[in-house]
CSV table of C-alpha atoms in Angstrom, one decimal:
chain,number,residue,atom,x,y,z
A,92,UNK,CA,119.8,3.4,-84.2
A,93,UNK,CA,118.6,4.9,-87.5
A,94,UNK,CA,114.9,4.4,-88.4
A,95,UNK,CA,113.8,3.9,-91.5
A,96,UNK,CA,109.9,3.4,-93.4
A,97,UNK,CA,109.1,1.1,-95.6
A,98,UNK,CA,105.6,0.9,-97.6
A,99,UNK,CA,104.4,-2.4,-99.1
A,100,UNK,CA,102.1,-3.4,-101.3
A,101,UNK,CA,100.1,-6.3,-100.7
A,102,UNK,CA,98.8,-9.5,-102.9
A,103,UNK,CA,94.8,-9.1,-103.2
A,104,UNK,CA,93.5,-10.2,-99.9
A,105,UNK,CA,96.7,-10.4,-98.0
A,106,UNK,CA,97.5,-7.4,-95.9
A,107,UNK,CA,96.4,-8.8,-92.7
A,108,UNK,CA,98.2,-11.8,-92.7
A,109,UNK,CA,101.1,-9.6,-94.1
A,110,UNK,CA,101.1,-7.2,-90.8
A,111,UNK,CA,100.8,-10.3,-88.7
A,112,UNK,CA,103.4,-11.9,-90.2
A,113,UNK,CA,105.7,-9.1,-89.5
A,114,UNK,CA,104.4,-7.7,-86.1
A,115,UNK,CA,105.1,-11.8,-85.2
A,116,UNK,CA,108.4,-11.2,-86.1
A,117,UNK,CA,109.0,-8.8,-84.1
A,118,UNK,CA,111.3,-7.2,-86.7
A,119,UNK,CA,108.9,-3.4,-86.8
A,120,UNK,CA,108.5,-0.6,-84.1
A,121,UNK,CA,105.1,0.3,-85.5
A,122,UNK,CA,103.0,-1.1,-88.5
A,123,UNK,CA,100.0,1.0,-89.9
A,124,UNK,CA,97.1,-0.2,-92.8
A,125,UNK,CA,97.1,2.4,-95.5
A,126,UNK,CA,95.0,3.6,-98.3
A,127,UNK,CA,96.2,4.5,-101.8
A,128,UNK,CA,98.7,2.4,-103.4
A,129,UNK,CA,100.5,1.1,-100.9
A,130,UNK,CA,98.8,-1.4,-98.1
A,131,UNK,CA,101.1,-0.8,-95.5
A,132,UNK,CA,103.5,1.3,-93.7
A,133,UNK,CA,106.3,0.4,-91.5
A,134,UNK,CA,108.7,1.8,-89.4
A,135,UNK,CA,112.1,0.1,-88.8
A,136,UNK,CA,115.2,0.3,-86.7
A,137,UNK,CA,118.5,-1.0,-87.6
A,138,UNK,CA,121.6,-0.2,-86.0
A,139,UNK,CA,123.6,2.8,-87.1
A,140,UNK,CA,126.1,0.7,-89.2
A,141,UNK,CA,123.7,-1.9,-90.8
A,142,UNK,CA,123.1,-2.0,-94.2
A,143,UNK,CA,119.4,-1.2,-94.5
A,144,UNK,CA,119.1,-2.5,-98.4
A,145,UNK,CA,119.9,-5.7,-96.8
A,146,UNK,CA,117.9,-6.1,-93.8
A,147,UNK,CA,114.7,-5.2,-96.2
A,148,UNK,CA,116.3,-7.7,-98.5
A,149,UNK,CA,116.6,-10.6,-95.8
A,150,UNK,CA,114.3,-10.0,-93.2
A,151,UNK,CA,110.8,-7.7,-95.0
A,152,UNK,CA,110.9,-9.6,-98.7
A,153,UNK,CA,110.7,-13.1,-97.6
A,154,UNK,CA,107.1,-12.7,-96.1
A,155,UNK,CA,104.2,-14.3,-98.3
A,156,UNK,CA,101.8,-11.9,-99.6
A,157,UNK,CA,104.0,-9.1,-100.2
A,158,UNK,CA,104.2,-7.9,-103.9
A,159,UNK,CA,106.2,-4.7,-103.6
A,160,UNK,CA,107.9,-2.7,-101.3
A,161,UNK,CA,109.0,0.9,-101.4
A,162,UNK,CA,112.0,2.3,-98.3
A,163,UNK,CA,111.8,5.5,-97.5
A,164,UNK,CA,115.4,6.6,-95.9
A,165,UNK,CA,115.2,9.0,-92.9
A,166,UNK,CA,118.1,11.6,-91.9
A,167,UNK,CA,117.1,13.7,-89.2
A,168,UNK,CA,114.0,13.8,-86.6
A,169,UNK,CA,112.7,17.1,-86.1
C-alpha cells in the first residue's frame, strides 16, 4: 500500500461537513482540521500500483465544499 496526503481547502463554512463527508466514505486512514491555508489534511492509502492522480481525481474532488486540494506524494517511512 503506498500512503499518500492530501491537504484541502474548504468553501467558507464547510470543513465539517467536508471531513464528514469523507470519513463517511470511508475512503481516508486519518483526517485532521488544520490552520493556515489549508482546512484539512488527509492521509490516504492506495494500492501500490494505483494511479493516485486518479483516485484524488474520482474519489476526493467530487465532495461538495471542497475548493482546492493540494497531494503531497510520500516515498519512504522513516
Amino acid at each position: 500500500m503506498t500512503p499518500f496526503f492530501v491537504m484541502i481547502k474548504c468553501q467558507l463554512g464547510k470543513t465539517y461537513q467536508v471531513a464528514n463527508a469523507i470519513a463517511d466514505a470511508e475512503i481516508a486512514s486519518e483526517v485532521y482540521s488544520t490552520s493556515g491555508d489549508y482546512d484539512l489534511l488527509v492521509k490516504f492509502y492506495v494500492e501500490s500500483d494505483a494511479d493516485i492522480g486518479h483516485f484524488v481525481n474520482q474519489k476526493v474532488h467530487p465532495i461538495d465544499g471542497i475548493q482546492d486540494t493540494k497531494t503531497i506524494i510520500t516515498f519512504k517511512a522513516f
